[in-house]
Short mmCIF file of C-alpha atoms in Angstrom, two decimals:
data_model
loop_
_atom_site.label_atom_id
_atom_site.label_comp_id
_atom_site.label_asym_id
_atom_site.label_seq_id
_atom_site.Cartn_x
_atom_site.Cartn_y
_atom_site.Cartn_z
CA UNK Y 22 25.67 -45.24 5.43
CA UNK Y 23 25.95 -46.21 9.06
CA UNK Y 24 24.48 -42.88 10.06
CA UNK Y 25 21.01 -44.11 9.15
CA UNK Y 26 21.20 -46.79 11.81
CA UNK Y 27 21.45 -44.34 14.64
CA UNK Y 28 18.14 -43.43 16.23
CA UNK Y 29 19.15 -39.80 16.64
CA UNK Y 30 20.06 -39.50 12.95
CA UNK Y 31 16.75 -41.02 11.91
CA UNK Y 32 14.97 -38.50 14.09
CA UNK Y 33 17.12 -35.72 12.66
CA UNK Y 34 16.16 -36.72 9.12
CA UNK Y 35 12.49 -36.92 10.07
CA UNK Y 36 12.69 -33.47 11.67
CA UNK Y 37 14.49 -32.04 8.62
CA UNK Y 38 11.84 -33.39 6.30
CA UNK Y 39 9.04 -31.82 8.34
CA UNK Y 40 10.86 -28.51 8.72
CA UNK Y 41 11.41 -28.41 4.94
CA UNK Y 42 7.65 -28.53 4.45
CA UNK Y 43 6.76 -25.66 6.77
CA UNK Y 44 9.77 -23.36 6.54
CA UNK Y 45 9.13 -22.12 2.97
CA UNK Y 46 5.46 -21.34 3.70
CA UNK Y 47 6.23 -19.30 6.80
CA UNK Y 48 9.40 -17.92 5.24
CA UNK Y 49 7.67 -16.58 2.15
CA UNK Y 50 5.00 -14.78 4.13
CA UNK Y 51 7.63 -13.40 6.51
CA UNK Y 52 9.73 -12.08 3.62
CA UNK Y 53 6.75 -10.57 1.80
CA UNK Y 54 5.37 -9.01 4.96
CA UNK Y 55 8.81 -7.42 5.52
CA UNK Y 56 9.10 -9.38 8.74
CA UNK Y 57 12.06 -11.60 7.91
CA UNK Y 58 13.85 -10.35 11.01
CA UNK Y 59 10.88 -11.29 13.17
CA UNK Y 60 12.07 -14.89 13.08
CA UNK Y 61 15.37 -13.73 14.58
CA UNK Y 62 13.60 -11.78 17.29
CA UNK Y 63 11.41 -14.72 18.21
CA UNK Y 64 14.38 -17.07 18.35
CA UNK Y 65 16.18 -14.78 20.80
CA UNK Y 66 13.03 -14.50 22.87
CA UNK Y 67 12.65 -18.22 22.71
CA UNK Y 68 16.02 -18.58 24.42
CA UNK Y 69 14.51 -16.68 27.33
CA UNK Y 70 11.60 -19.12 27.28
CA UNK Y 71 13.97 -22.07 27.53
CA UNK Y 72 15.95 -20.41 30.33
CA UNK Y 73 12.73 -19.78 32.25
CA UNK Y 74 11.71 -23.41 31.95
CA UNK Y 75 15.09 -24.63 33.16
CA UNK Y 76 15.02 -22.20 36.05
CA UNK Y 77 11.59 -23.13 37.39
CA UNK Y 78 12.02 -26.80 36.53
CA UNK Y 79 9.29 -27.18 33.92
CA UNK Y 80 9.85 -28.80 30.52
CA UNK Y 81 11.48 -25.87 28.67
CA UNK Y 82 9.57 -26.63 25.46
CA UNK Y 83 6.32 -25.56 27.08
CA UNK Y 84 7.60 -22.40 28.77
CA UNK Y 85 9.28 -21.60 25.49
CA UNK Y 86 6.06 -21.91 23.49
CA UNK Y 87 4.17 -19.85 26.05
CA UNK Y 88 6.72 -17.02 26.12
CA UNK Y 89 7.03 -16.93 22.33
CA UNK Y 90 3.24 -16.78 21.87
CA UNK Y 91 3.01 -13.79 24.23
CA UNK Y 92 5.82 -11.99 22.41
CA UNK Y 93 4.37 -12.81 18.98
CA UNK Y 94 1.12 -11.10 19.98
CA UNK Y 95 3.01 -8.17 21.47
CA UNK Y 96 4.95 -7.81 18.21
CA UNK Y 97 1.76 -7.17 16.26
CA UNK Y 98 0.79 -4.35 18.63
CA UNK Y 99 4.26 -2.83 18.46
CA UNK Y 100 4.04 -3.04 14.68
CA UNK Y 101 0.88 -0.94 14.86
CA UNK Y 102 2.44 1.62 17.24
CA UNK Y 103 5.59 2.14 15.17
CA UNK Y 104 3.89 1.93 11.80
CA UNK Y 105 6.65 3.64 9.87
CA UNK Y 106 9.52 2.10 11.78
CA UNK Y 107 8.25 -1.43 12.17
CA UNK Y 108 11.79 -2.72 12.64
CA UNK Y 109 12.07 -0.91 15.98
CA UNK Y 110 9.88 -3.49 17.66
CA UNK Y 111 12.22 -6.16 16.35
CA UNK Y 112 15.31 -4.41 17.67
CA UNK Y 113 13.73 -3.86 21.09
CA UNK Y 114 12.44 -7.37 21.60
CA UNK Y 115 15.52 -9.08 20.20
CA UNK Y 116 17.86 -7.47 22.70
CA UNK Y 117 15.43 -7.75 25.60
CA UNK Y 118 14.89 -11.43 24.81
CA UNK Y 119 18.61 -12.10 24.77
CA UNK Y 120 19.20 -10.10 27.95
CA UNK Y 121 16.45 -11.89 29.86
CA UNK Y 122 17.75 -15.25 28.64
CA UNK Y 123 21.29 -14.53 29.81
CA UNK Y 124 20.15 -13.28 33.22
CA UNK Y 125 17.85 -16.25 33.78
CA UNK Y 126 20.55 -18.70 32.71
CA UNK Y 127 23.05 -17.15 35.08
CA UNK Y 128 20.58 -17.34 37.97
CA UNK Y 129 19.78 -20.94 37.15
CA UNK Y 130 23.38 -21.94 36.53
CA UNK Y 131 24.30 -25.17 38.23
CA UNK Y 132 20.73 -26.44 38.49
CA UNK Y 133 20.80 -28.19 35.17
CA UNK Y 134 23.22 -30.03 32.98
CA UNK Y 135 21.88 -28.40 29.81
CA UNK Y 136 24.16 -25.66 28.59
CA UNK Y 137 23.49 -22.38 26.86
CA UNK Y 138 25.60 -23.31 23.88
CA UNK Y 139 23.37 -26.28 23.17
CA UNK Y 140 20.44 -23.96 22.62
CA UNK Y 141 22.47 -21.30 20.87
CA UNK Y 142 23.88 -23.65 18.28
CA UNK Y 143 21.44 -26.55 18.37
CA UNK Y 144 22.10 -30.23 18.57
CA UNK Y 145 20.74 -33.09 16.52
CA UNK Y 146 21.77 -35.60 19.16
CA UNK Y 147 19.17 -34.28 21.54
CA UNK Y 148 16.12 -34.55 19.29
CA UNK Y 149 13.66 -36.79 21.08
CA UNK Y 150 10.48 -38.58 20.01
CA UNK Y 151 8.31 -35.96 21.67
CA UNK Y 152 9.86 -33.22 19.53
CA UNK Y 153 9.22 -35.20 16.34
CA UNK Y 154 5.58 -35.65 17.29
CA UNK Y 155 5.23 -31.98 18.07
CA UNK Y 156 6.83 -31.08 14.78
CA UNK Y 157 4.52 -33.47 12.95
CA UNK Y 158 1.47 -31.94 14.67
CA UNK Y 159 2.70 -28.46 13.83
CA UNK Y 160 3.30 -29.41 10.19
CA UNK Y 161 -0.23 -30.73 9.91
CA UNK Y 162 -1.70 -27.62 11.54
CA UNK Y 163 0.30 -25.23 9.35
CA UNK Y 164 -0.45 -27.28 6.22
CA UNK Y 165 -4.18 -27.27 6.95
CA UNK Y 166 -4.29 -23.59 7.87
CA UNK Y 167 -2.36 -22.76 4.72
CA UNK Y 168 -4.78 -24.74 2.56
CA UNK Y 169 -7.77 -23.08 4.19
CA UNK Y 170 -6.46 -19.53 4.51
CA UNK Y 171 -4.20 -19.24 1.50
CA UNK Y 172 -6.42 -16.81 -0.38
CA UNK Y 173 -7.10 -14.47 2.55
CA UNK Y 174 -3.39 -14.56 3.48
CA UNK Y 175 -2.40 -13.88 -0.10
CA UNK Y 176 -4.62 -10.80 -0.30
CA UNK Y 177 -3.55 -9.65 3.17
CA UNK Y 178 0.11 -9.91 2.22
CA UNK Y 179 -0.22 -8.28 -1.18
CA UNK Y 180 -2.49 -5.44 -0.25
CA UNK Y 181 -3.49 -4.96 3.38
CA UNK Y 182 -5.83 -2.05 2.62
CA UNK Y 183 -7.88 -4.01 0.12
CA UNK Y 184 -7.93 -6.94 2.53
CA UNK Y 185 -9.50 -4.62 5.07
CA UNK Y 186 -12.07 -3.17 2.69
CA UNK Y 187 -13.28 -6.61 1.65
CA UNK Y 188 -13.84 -7.38 5.31
CA UNK Y 189 -11.03 -9.75 6.24
CA UNK Y 190 -10.16 -9.82 9.95
CA UNK Y 191 -6.66 -8.54 9.26
CA UNK Y 192 -5.56 -8.03 12.85
CA UNK Y 193 -6.68 -11.50 13.87
CA UNK Y 194 -4.93 -13.05 10.87
CA UNK Y 195 -1.71 -11.16 11.53
CA UNK Y 196 -1.65 -12.25 15.15
CA UNK Y 197 -2.43 -15.86 14.28
CA UNK Y 198 0.38 -15.84 11.74
CA UNK Y 199 2.84 -14.39 14.26
CA UNK Y 200 1.80 -16.97 16.84
CA UNK Y 201 2.28 -19.84 14.39
CA UNK Y 202 5.70 -18.51 13.46
CA UNK Y 203 6.56 -18.24 17.14
CA UNK Y 204 5.47 -21.78 17.96
CA UNK Y 205 7.38 -23.13 14.95
CA UNK Y 206 10.53 -21.37 16.08
CA UNK Y 207 10.09 -22.61 19.63
CA UNK Y 208 9.80 -26.18 18.37
CA UNK Y 209 12.64 -26.02 15.83
CA UNK Y 210 15.03 -23.94 17.95
CA UNK Y 211 16.51 -26.73 20.09
CA UNK Y 212 17.35 -28.66 16.93
CA UNK Y 213 19.04 -26.03 14.79
CA UNK Y 214 19.96 -23.46 17.42
CA UNK Y 215 18.56 -20.05 18.33
CA UNK Y 216 21.14 -18.17 16.31
CA UNK Y 217 20.37 -19.86 13.00
CA UNK Y 218 16.74 -20.92 13.20
CA UNK Y 219 15.66 -17.82 11.29
CA UNK Y 220 18.11 -18.61 8.48
CA UNK Y 221 16.50 -21.99 8.01
CA UNK Y 222 13.05 -20.45 7.84
CA UNK Y 223 13.92 -17.46 5.66
CA UNK Y 224 16.62 -18.68 3.26
CA UNK Y 225 14.67 -21.33 1.28
CA UNK Y 226 11.90 -18.83 0.53
CA UNK Y 227 14.38 -16.07 -0.22
CA UNK Y 228 16.31 -18.26 -2.69
CA UNK Y 229 13.12 -19.55 -4.25
CA UNK Y 230 11.87 -15.99 -4.81
CA UNK Y 231 14.58 -15.63 -7.42
CA UNK Y 232 13.36 -18.68 -9.31
CA UNK Y 233 9.59 -18.51 -9.56
CA UNK Y 234 7.17 -15.87 -10.65
CA UNK Y 235 4.10 -17.38 -9.04
CA UNK Y 236 3.24 -17.70 -5.39
CA UNK Y 237 2.84 -21.47 -5.39
CA UNK Y 238 5.97 -21.83 -7.48
CA UNK Y 239 7.96 -20.03 -4.81
CA UNK Y 240 6.56 -22.26 -2.08
CA UNK Y 241 7.07 -25.54 -3.95
CA UNK Y 242 10.60 -24.65 -5.08
CA UNK Y 243 11.28 -23.44 -1.57
CA UNK Y 244 10.35 -26.87 -0.20
CA UNK Y 245 12.75 -28.59 -2.58
CA UNK Y 246 15.53 -26.14 -1.74
CA UNK Y 247 14.89 -26.54 1.99
CA UNK Y 248 14.92 -30.32 1.69
CA UNK Y 249 18.17 -30.41 -0.28
CA UNK Y 250 19.78 -27.89 2.07
CA UNK Y 251 18.67 -29.58 5.26
CA UNK Y 252 19.46 -33.15 4.29
CA UNK Y 253 22.88 -32.39 2.86
CA UNK Y 254 23.56 -30.10 5.82
CA UNK Y 255 22.75 -32.93 8.18
CA UNK Y 256 25.02 -35.35 6.37
CA UNK Y 257 27.80 -32.77 6.39
CA UNK Y 258 27.20 -32.16 10.06
CA UNK Y 259 27.47 -35.89 10.79
CA UNK Y 260 30.54 -36.46 8.64
CA UNK Y 261 32.46 -33.37 9.70
CA UNK Y 262 31.18 -33.07 13.23
CA UNK Y 263 30.03 -29.49 12.60
CA UNK Y 264 26.96 -27.94 14.24
CA UNK Y 265 23.82 -28.85 12.20
CA UNK Y 266 22.31 -25.35 12.01
CA UNK Y 267 25.55 -23.85 10.75
CA UNK Y 268 26.13 -26.61 8.20
CA UNK Y 269 22.60 -26.25 6.83
CA UNK Y 270 22.89 -22.47 6.63
CA UNK Y 271 26.18 -22.65 4.73
CA UNK Y 272 24.77 -25.17 2.26
CA UNK Y 273 21.71 -22.98 1.70
CA UNK Y 274 24.02 -20.04 1.05
CA UNK Y 275 25.94 -22.17 -1.48
CA UNK Y 276 22.66 -23.00 -3.21
CA UNK Y 277 21.86 -19.30 -3.29
CA UNK Y 278 25.27 -18.49 -4.80
CA UNK Y 279 24.97 -21.22 -7.46
CA UNK Y 280 21.47 -20.15 -8.46
CA UNK Y 281 22.39 -16.48 -8.63
CA UNK Y 282 25.46 -17.26 -10.72
CA UNK Y 283 23.52 -19.60 -13.01
CA UNK Y 284 20.81 -16.99 -13.52
CA UNK Y 285 23.38 -14.36 -14.30
CA UNK Y 286 25.14 -16.60 -16.82
CA UNK Y 287 21.89 -17.60 -18.46
CA UNK Y 288 20.93 -13.99 -18.79
CA UNK Y 289 24.33 -13.17 -20.22
CA UNK Y 290 24.17 -16.02 -22.74
CA UNK Y 291 20.71 -15.01 -23.89
CA UNK Y 292 21.82 -11.44 -24.30
CA UNK Y 293 24.90 -12.57 -26.17
CA UNK Y 294 22.86 -14.66 -28.58
CA UNK Y 295 20.45 -11.81 -29.23
CA UNK Y 296 23.36 -9.50 -29.85
CA UNK Y 297 25.05 -11.93 -32.26
CA UNK Y 298 21.80 -12.46 -34.12
CA UNK Y 299 21.32 -8.77 -34.67
CA UNK Y 300 24.92 -8.58 -35.87
CA UNK Y 301 24.51 -11.45 -38.32
CA UNK W 17 -35.44 9.41 -9.39
CA UNK W 18 -31.81 8.98 -8.51
CA UNK W 19 -30.70 6.74 -5.74
CA UNK W 20 -28.40 8.05 -3.04
CA UNK W 21 -25.47 5.71 -2.87
CA UNK W 22 -23.26 7.53 -0.40
CA UNK W 23 -24.09 9.98 2.36
CA UNK W 24 -21.38 11.55 4.46
CA UNK W 25 -22.37 13.62 7.47
CA UNK W 26 -20.18 15.67 9.74
CA UNK W 27 -17.10 13.54 9.07
CA UNK W 28 -13.78 14.49 10.66
CA UNK W 29 -10.40 12.80 10.71
CA UNK W 30 -6.93 13.50 12.06
CA UNK W 31 -3.36 12.27 11.94
CA UNK W 32 -2.13 12.25 15.53
CA UNK W 33 -3.25 15.68 16.77
CA UNK W 34 -3.52 17.42 13.42
CA UNK W 35 -7.04 17.57 12.09
CA UNK W 36 -6.95 16.81 8.39
CA UNK W 37 -10.65 16.76 7.64
CA UNK W 38 -13.54 18.48 9.40
CA UNK W 39 -17.24 19.13 8.84
CA UNK W 40 -17.45 16.95 5.75
CA UNK W 41 -20.99 16.73 4.38
CA UNK W 42 -22.06 15.49 0.98
CA UNK W 43 -24.38 13.08 -0.77
CA UNK W 44 -23.50 11.19 -3.93
CA UNK W 45 -26.11 9.98 -6.40
CA UNK W 46 -25.94 6.77 -8.38
CA UNK W 47 -24.39 6.94 -11.82
CA UNK W 48 -22.17 9.94 -11.14
CA UNK W 49 -18.49 10.20 -11.99
CA UNK W 50 -16.88 12.48 -9.44
CA UNK W 51 -13.41 13.96 -9.40
CA UNK W 52 -12.09 14.72 -5.92
CA UNK W 53 -9.87 17.75 -6.42
CA UNK W 54 -7.79 19.82 -4.06
CA UNK W 55 -4.23 20.94 -3.26
CA UNK W 56 -1.56 18.71 -1.75
CA UNK W 57 -2.38 17.93 1.86
CA UNK W 58 -6.07 18.75 1.36
CA UNK W 59 -7.00 15.30 2.62
CA UNK W 60 -8.17 13.71 -0.64
CA UNK W 61 -6.77 10.24 0.06
CA UNK W 62 -7.66 10.55 3.73
CA UNK W 63 -11.25 11.31 2.76
CA UNK W 64 -11.53 8.06 0.81
CA UNK W 65 -9.75 6.09 3.50
CA UNK W 66 -11.93 7.50 6.26
CA UNK W 67 -15.11 6.78 4.31
CA UNK W 68 -13.96 3.18 3.88
CA UNK W 69 -12.89 2.83 7.51
CA UNK W 70 -9.20 2.44 6.62
CA UNK W 71 -8.47 5.53 8.65
CA UNK W 72 -10.30 6.19 11.92
CA UNK W 73 -12.95 8.91 11.85
CA UNK W 74 -13.03 11.36 14.76
CA UNK W 75 -16.72 11.97 14.30
CA UNK W 76 -19.46 11.71 11.73
CA UNK W 77 -21.52 9.15 9.93
CA UNK W 78 -21.09 7.46 6.56
CA UNK W 79 -23.88 5.45 4.97
CA UNK W 80 -23.83 3.42 1.79
CA UNK W 81 -27.08 2.71 -0.04
CA UNK W 82 -28.94 4.00 3.03
CA UNK W 83 -27.32 1.26 5.01
CA UNK W 84 -24.09 0.59 6.84
CA UNK W 85 -20.68 -0.04 5.36
CA UNK W 86 -20.75 -3.56 6.77
CA UNK W 87 -23.92 -4.45 4.90
CA UNK W 88 -22.90 -2.76 1.67
CA UNK W 89 -19.32 -4.07 1.63
CA UNK W 90 -19.83 -6.29 -1.40
CA UNK W 91 -21.01 -3.32 -3.46
CA UNK W 92 -17.91 -1.25 -2.73
CA UNK W 93 -14.74 -1.36 -4.78
CA UNK W 94 -11.47 0.30 -3.82
CA UNK W 95 -8.46 1.00 -6.00
CA UNK W 96 -5.59 2.11 -3.73
CA UNK W 97 -2.68 4.21 -4.90
CA UNK W 98 -0.36 2.16 -7.03
CA UNK W 99 2.52 2.77 -4.65
CA UNK W 100 0.68 1.23 -1.72
CA UNK W 101 1.32 -2.36 -2.71
CA UNK W 102 4.41 -4.43 -3.29
CA UNK W 103 4.92 -4.85 -7.04
CA UNK W 104 7.82 -7.28 -6.51
CA UNK W 105 5.30 -9.73 -5.13
CA UNK W 106 5.67 -13.15 -6.78
CA UNK W 107 2.40 -13.18 -8.66
CA UNK W 108 1.11 -12.75 -12.20
CA UNK W 109 -1.19 -10.07 -13.57
CA UNK W 110 -3.95 -12.64 -13.98
CA UNK W 111 -3.64 -13.71 -10.33
CA UNK W 112 -3.93 -10.12 -9.15
CA UNK W 113 -7.12 -9.67 -11.18
CA UNK W 114 -8.51 -12.97 -9.90
CA UNK W 115 -8.07 -11.54 -6.41
CA UNK W 116 -10.92 -9.16 -7.22
CA UNK W 117 -13.21 -12.17 -7.61
CA UNK W 118 -12.46 -13.73 -4.23
CA UNK W 119 -15.49 -12.06 -2.66
CA UNK W 120 -17.75 -13.79 -5.20
CA UNK W 121 -15.93 -17.11 -5.28
CA UNK W 122 -15.85 -17.37 -1.50
CA UNK W 123 -12.69 -17.15 0.52
CA UNK W 124 -12.23 -20.86 0.94
CA UNK W 125 -12.97 -22.13 -2.56
CA UNK W 126 -10.70 -22.39 -5.57
CA UNK W 127 -11.35 -20.16 -8.59
CA UNK W 128 -12.95 -22.17 -11.40
CA UNK W 129 -12.20 -21.97 -15.10
CA UNK W 130 -15.17 -19.62 -15.37
CA UNK W 131 -13.59 -17.21 -12.90
CA UNK W 132 -10.21 -17.37 -14.64
CA UNK W 133 -11.95 -16.56 -17.92
CA UNK W 134 -13.68 -13.63 -16.30
CA UNK W 135 -10.40 -12.29 -14.96
CA UNK W 136 -8.79 -12.72 -18.38
CA UNK W 137 -11.69 -10.90 -20.03
CA UNK W 138 -11.21 -8.00 -17.66
CA UNK W 139 -7.50 -7.81 -18.50
CA UNK W 140 -8.42 -7.90 -22.16
CA UNK W 141 -10.73 -4.96 -21.64
CA UNK W 142 -7.82 -2.98 -20.21
CA UNK W 143 -5.66 -3.99 -23.18
CA UNK W 144 -3.53 -6.21 -20.98
CA UNK W 145 -4.40 -9.71 -22.26
CA UNK W 146 -0.88 -10.26 -23.61
CA UNK W 147 0.55 -9.65 -20.17
CA UNK W 148 -1.73 -12.01 -18.23
CA UNK W 149 1.07 -14.37 -17.23
CA UNK W 150 3.75 -11.79 -16.65
CA UNK W 151 5.02 -11.29 -13.17
CA UNK W 152 3.74 -7.93 -12.02
CA UNK W 153 7.22 -6.53 -11.35
CA UNK W 154 7.90 -6.75 -15.08
CA UNK W 155 5.06 -4.36 -15.92
CA UNK W 156 5.43 -0.62 -16.42
CA UNK W 157 3.68 1.81 -14.09
CA UNK W 158 0.83 2.33 -16.53
CA UNK W 159 0.41 -1.39 -17.06
CA UNK W 160 0.34 -1.98 -13.31
CA UNK W 161 -2.39 0.62 -12.98
CA UNK W 162 -4.38 -1.14 -15.70
CA UNK W 163 -4.06 -4.41 -13.81
CA UNK W 164 -5.38 -2.65 -10.72
CA UNK W 165 -8.32 -1.32 -12.70
CA UNK W 166 -9.00 -4.76 -14.15
CA UNK W 167 -9.07 -6.16 -10.62
CA UNK W 168 -11.64 -3.54 -9.62
CA UNK W 169 -13.74 -4.24 -12.72
CA UNK W 170 -14.17 -7.97 -12.08
CA UNK W 171 -15.36 -7.17 -8.60
CA UNK W 172 -18.49 -5.74 -10.22
CA UNK W 173 -19.08 -3.27 -7.40
CA UNK W 174 -21.75 -0.56 -7.44
CA UNK W 175 -19.56 2.23 -6.14
CA UNK W 176 -15.83 2.60 -6.75
CA UNK W 177 -13.26 4.68 -4.91
CA UNK W 178 -10.03 5.23 -6.81
CA UNK W 179 -7.00 6.95 -5.36
CA UNK W 180 -5.14 8.78 -8.13
CA UNK W 181 -5.50 6.11 -10.82
CA UNK W 182 -4.14 8.56 -13.40
CA UNK W 183 -1.04 9.62 -11.49
CA UNK W 184 2.14 8.95 -13.41
CA UNK W 185 0.61 6.86 -16.17
CA UNK W 186 1.26 7.19 -19.91
CA UNK W 187 -1.24 8.86 -22.24
CA UNK W 188 -2.54 5.56 -23.66
CA UNK W 189 -3.24 4.21 -20.18
CA UNK W 190 -4.96 7.43 -19.20
CA UNK W 191 -7.26 7.13 -22.23
CA UNK W 192 -7.94 3.46 -21.50
CA UNK W 193 -8.76 4.15 -17.87
CA UNK W 194 -11.03 7.08 -18.68
CA UNK W 195 -12.89 5.00 -21.28
CA UNK W 196 -13.55 2.38 -18.61
CA UNK W 197 -14.66 4.95 -16.05
CA UNK W 198 -17.15 6.40 -18.52
CA UNK W 199 -18.36 2.91 -19.32
CA UNK W 200 -18.89 2.23 -15.62
CA UNK W 201 -20.87 5.44 -15.32
CA UNK W 202 -22.97 4.50 -18.36
CA UNK W 203 -23.75 1.21 -16.64
CA UNK W 204 -25.15 3.15 -13.69
CA UNK W 205 -22.17 2.65 -11.39
CA UNK W 206 -20.89 5.42 -9.16
CA UNK W 207 -17.23 6.32 -9.33
CA UNK W 208 -15.23 8.66 -7.10
CA UNK W 209 -11.72 9.46 -8.26
CA UNK W 210 -8.96 11.40 -6.53
CA UNK W 211 -7.58 13.55 -9.31
CA UNK W 212 -4.71 16.00 -9.47
CA UNK W 213 -4.78 17.44 -12.96
CA UNK W 214 -7.04 20.49 -13.05
CA UNK W 215 -6.72 20.77 -16.84
CA UNK W 216 -8.68 17.61 -17.48
CA UNK W 217 -11.38 17.88 -14.80
CA UNK W 218 -13.98 19.29 -17.16
CA UNK W 219 -13.45 16.59 -19.78
CA UNK W 220 -13.34 13.69 -17.38
CA UNK W 221 -15.88 14.22 -14.62
CA UNK W 222 -19.53 15.17 -14.49
CA UNK W 223 -19.28 15.96 -10.78
CA UNK W 224 -16.53 17.63 -8.81
CA UNK W 225 -15.79 17.59 -5.11
CA UNK W 226 -13.52 20.50 -4.26
CA UNK W 227 -11.69 19.66 -1.07
CA UNK W 228 -9.34 21.50 1.21
CA UNK W 229 -9.63 20.05 4.69
CA UNK W 230 -13.38 20.39 4.26
CA UNK W 231 -15.71 20.29 1.27
CA UNK W 232 -15.45 23.65 -0.47
CA UNK W 233 -18.20 22.65 -2.84
CA UNK W 234 -19.67 19.52 -4.36
CA UNK W 235 -21.94 19.21 -7.37
CA UNK W 236 -22.13 19.16 -11.15
CA UNK W 237 -18.86 20.13 -12.77
CA UNK W 238 -20.44 22.99 -14.74
CA UNK W 239 -21.73 24.63 -11.57
CA UNK W 240 -18.92 23.88 -9.19
CA UNK W 241 -15.72 24.03 -11.19
CA UNK W 242 -15.58 27.82 -11.47
CA UNK W 243 -12.66 30.15 -11.15
CA UNK W 244 -13.92 31.47 -7.77
CA UNK W 245 -14.38 28.02 -6.29
CA UNK W 246 -11.03 26.79 -7.51
CA UNK W 247 -9.34 29.87 -6.07
CA UNK W 248 -11.11 29.27 -2.77
CA UNK W 249 -9.94 25.67 -2.77
CA UNK W 250 -6.33 26.39 -3.60
CA UNK W 251 -6.10 29.48 -1.42
CA UNK W 252 -5.11 31.82 -4.23
CA UNK W 253 -1.88 30.06 -5.14
CA UNK W 254 -2.95 29.96 -8.74
CA UNK W 255 -1.62 31.20 -11.99
CA UNK W 256 -4.36 31.52 -14.56
CA UNK W 257 -3.68 30.55 -18.11
CA UNK W 258 -5.80 32.02 -20.89
CA UNK W 259 -7.39 34.56 -18.52
CA UNK W 260 -9.44 36.23 -21.22
CA UNK W 261 -11.69 33.24 -20.98
CA UNK W 262 -13.84 33.11 -17.81
CA UNK W 263 -13.26 29.39 -17.60
CA UNK W 264 -9.54 29.75 -18.24
CA UNK W 265 -7.57 26.66 -17.43
CA UNK W 266 -5.90 27.09 -14.08
CA UNK W 267 -2.56 25.68 -13.15
CA UNK W 268 -1.16 25.47 -9.70
CA UNK W 269 1.83 27.43 -8.58
CA UNK W 270 3.12 26.24 -5.27
#
């Protein structure tokens, strides 16, 4: 219980709660738009953003957000260019982002005490008040935008052609969505680590997709799954001294395994009963 | 007098450097039910997409109700090919149909009970009421197509463009869809349908647009859907069945 008395743990729990609210919303749209790897790309790019900030001596959070916004916009244009191979843009930007990050970090080596590994794997000890406020602001913005734009986004995601014919500004909406995803990743990345931030955004929605048949059902279940995964991951991370992002990801995977197994068994039992009935 | 609902002048479109459509001219009158017919690669889907601005036009002018597409948008309904959307999407049949009402409800308001009832009614009309709360991935191809049609119906548009609504559906669905199309026509709506089955053109459509990269001919089915015109459209790759009859049913040999 003593973990709750530490300021950094309290901030970690606050951050986890906020992330659990936004991750399933973004995650579901990313999965349905076939962009689940975009989160990975943006997290690699966001490493470059951090490295740039450290190099030129500006708060890395801001350079990070700036770089990620530019790339998020670029991603939409690349998606248009390679219509049939939309994953190419992801492959290109992911490796370029990583390469730029490594080069910048090497150039800036020695100027800062922050290490690459801290951003690769994340650290709950380093969450500061400013990050919590940013996360809270972001949660409010995403929540409001979701409430306002849920119908247009729903149509855009289900059927882009119809969205166009009814006059929705589809390009604008796509870019805005990418930018929001980018900013979220830039804000969450230092906490859970660049390598696993996408897992935390994608997995709750992906697991929830197996449970609900309605859109809102997926999002609500996703929030519960994210909350359970993140909180228990944090506790595990504290107790075992493991990296938070990795602990959370493993717990989410366990949830996925349990749900898949339970669904399979339920299906099997139902089938069995039907079979026995027809026999008797 | 009949109102002109769609005028297409000098339309052309291309994919990369290959011109798919050129010199497209035609005028569609209100209350007509048109089958757009032509061989594979003739540009049937592209024609619809270019008219609706989904595909860029190289040249030409399209007007709806003697006005622009922008102004007439609310009167235009589009039913894309079934394969163009994600049927694993976590949503129910009723929700998909309700989507067709968003234009009327307003993008930022919630659908009321009245709107839900309207969507349900439309599903009922397509014989899909029992499936209203099914997730769409659990529906058969024909049922999915009916849901698509129901979504178009609630939109209450004046002119509909449908891209192969009868492709790969079962006989019952085909009958249900055709009944609805004829009902739309009777209500004075205009419907343009991309169609691939030459055998049924005469029974289904009162107008035919024969297309192969350009409009071979457009007009009343009786006048246009002749052996000569069909041969011109399909470039002679035809095998005629029941040749003793002038209007023998053609089938395509490719």
